[in-house]
Amino acid sequence: MPKSDLILLAMDESPILGLLERALHASGYAVSRAQDSESLDRSLLETTPALLLITQTLNGKNGLDLCRIILERFPTLPILLYADHDDNALFKKAVKVGISDFLYPPLRIDDIVNAIVHTQKRAERMGDWVRREVRRTTVSLQQRVDEMETLVKLGGTIQSTLDLDSVLTSVVTAAVELTGAEEGQLLILDDQTSELYMRAGRNFEENFARTFRLPVKDSIAGQVIHTGQAVSFCQDSPNKIKTSFLVYALIYVPLRIGGQVIGVLGVDNRQNKRPFTQHHELLMSVLADYAAVAINNARLFETSEQERAKLDTTIASIQDGVILIDKNRNILLINPAARKAFGLGLGDLTGLPVLNAVTHTDFVGILESISENPLKHHEIAFDDGRVFNTQYVPVAEIGAVITLEEITHLKMLDRLKSDFIHTISHDLRSPLTAIMGYVELLDRVGPLNDQQKQFVRHVQNSAQNITSLVNDLLDLGRIEAGFDTRKDEIALETIVHYTLDNLNQQMVDKNQNITLEIQQNLPPLRGNPIRLRQMVDNLLVNAVKYTPAGGSLTIRLLAENNQIIFEVIDTGVGIPTVDQPHIFEKFYRASNAPKNTPGTGLGLAIVKSIVENHNGRIWLESTVGKGSKFAVVLPASTAEPEIAQ
Ligand code: ADP
């Protein structure tokens, strides 16, 4: 014991103080003194004494209470209690607090020194034990930390690599390292042969691992497959666990995917007899789970790759163009037909903004107006005469798909049909005028009987119908050909009022009510007054015609962003969704058009042509049985529209 050890005396002024100090000095100790709890605190922190000797009370405070607090902060500090007399009850309490020894009068110098030496020795032994324990715990903690690090690293590898071989080899390597085993293997069940083969191994000869096959029947690995329970053992004589080698100790844990055991992860010792622990078995189970996750990921990836390849082939072989874009309008996929349509070559376009790759004006226009124009069908016309029908369909979570269907041949047919109709209509006009004229003359050349008069009326009605059909057709031809070059400043609300006046009687007859929502001070339009009247007329006539008696109509006229918005809303029969894309085609009548309602299916085709000739847009929203809304947007006169020539 180094004689310079410091003994801290915590005591009030007392006759024994001098005796103690002398005795301790004489035995070679350094001595310092604290007279109250504050100076005791300070001394403990500043001087690190080898032992504390404290009296039963210190400056009025209970010595044992002070010791309790001190030992919480300095648990290894040896403390000697100096009691006023031999007091068993006090000593029992002191032992509970953790006091090392006691002194009480009468004091002898030998007793003092012996008690101090004895207490210090005990404290030293305690210190040695604590240090040993700390070292042992540190080693075991370090081991756990190493294990955790290995597992975390392995988890990261599984997440980041798709190379199953390297992941499984890492799992087996980790199993060998964490258990300290001689060798490790990952066996997978071959369902066809009911044999296990080695998918990954550690410390096995390569050739052995490659050719290794173990029947499930009568093998320990097979038992794990069957029962789904881990197996571990250790014994003095080596056990022949497989047809090919003997081991002293092993752990086999099952590899499960979706509740099914698909293989076994194992480690073993063939040379030494070192046993494995339960903790090793636990680690092996975690590693087996890792391996199962990796195998499952690889299988899922393989399946999704196969599906993707199938989808790629399908989309590539579709004759229509397909472009898939994300929410930021970057290309996710573009098939050969779409590349061919826009002449985009073979370069990789994935990730490129679609409007950088495809710069055709019609295409750009469609994408730019898509948010405000809910129409899904658009046309893209190329200078070489090709025409594509384009559909833009939003795809939830992804973005949108744009399809392109070539309709050049249909367009050509349509043109031929129009030309043919135009010629026929033209040629029909003169004979029709003649028929109408002569029929009117019939009763002037001689009296007709009642039946003859009835026949004449039939002839007149039919000729009138044919005449309006022919007029419609000729109008359509003229509008489509762009012959209407007349441009006037027009107040659309005046046309609306005029048309409504004409329709008033029909609405009264059908007991329909009408609501007008016409904004004040609407800007005028520049356009052809005859055609715009035709447009308003057709839409309002339809609304009255296709709305049953008692229904209601709303007409809305407003200006927004230099545009006039004209809406005709009715509570009529509505238009089935399947008919909606075709409703503006010539001669098209919806499948639910009431049988007794006359019509040719030309009105809306005329309306659409007029709207387009005025650089406007038209669309419809309709629900069968609830009603329809036809919306027309035309540029206001301040927006200086160009009427197509
Ligand atoms: P039609 O001479 O048949 O009225 P249109 O071209 O004006 O021809 O209209 C085409 C078809 O659209 C109609 O036959 C009818 O089926 C449908 N339709 C037009 N307007 C309405 C409407 N307001 N409500 C319900 N269906 C309508």
Coordinates of N, CA and C in Angstrom, one line a residue, residues 69 148 195 466 573 627:
I69 N -25.7 9.4 0.1 CA -25.5 10.3 -1.1 C -24.1 10.1 -1.7
M148 N -24.3 -7.0 -34.6 CA -25.3 -6.1 -35.2 C -24.8 -5.5 -36.5
E195 N -34.3 -33.3 -53.8 CA -32.9 -33.3 -53.2 C -32.6 -31.9 -52.9
I466 N -86.5 17.1 -98.2 CA -85.3 16.8 -99.0 C -84.6 18.1 -99.3
V573 N -82.9 14.2 -72.8 CA -82.7 12.7 -72.8 C -81.2 12.4 -72.6
G627 N -79.5 15.0 -68.9 CA -79.4 16.2 -69.7 C -78.0 16.4 -70.3

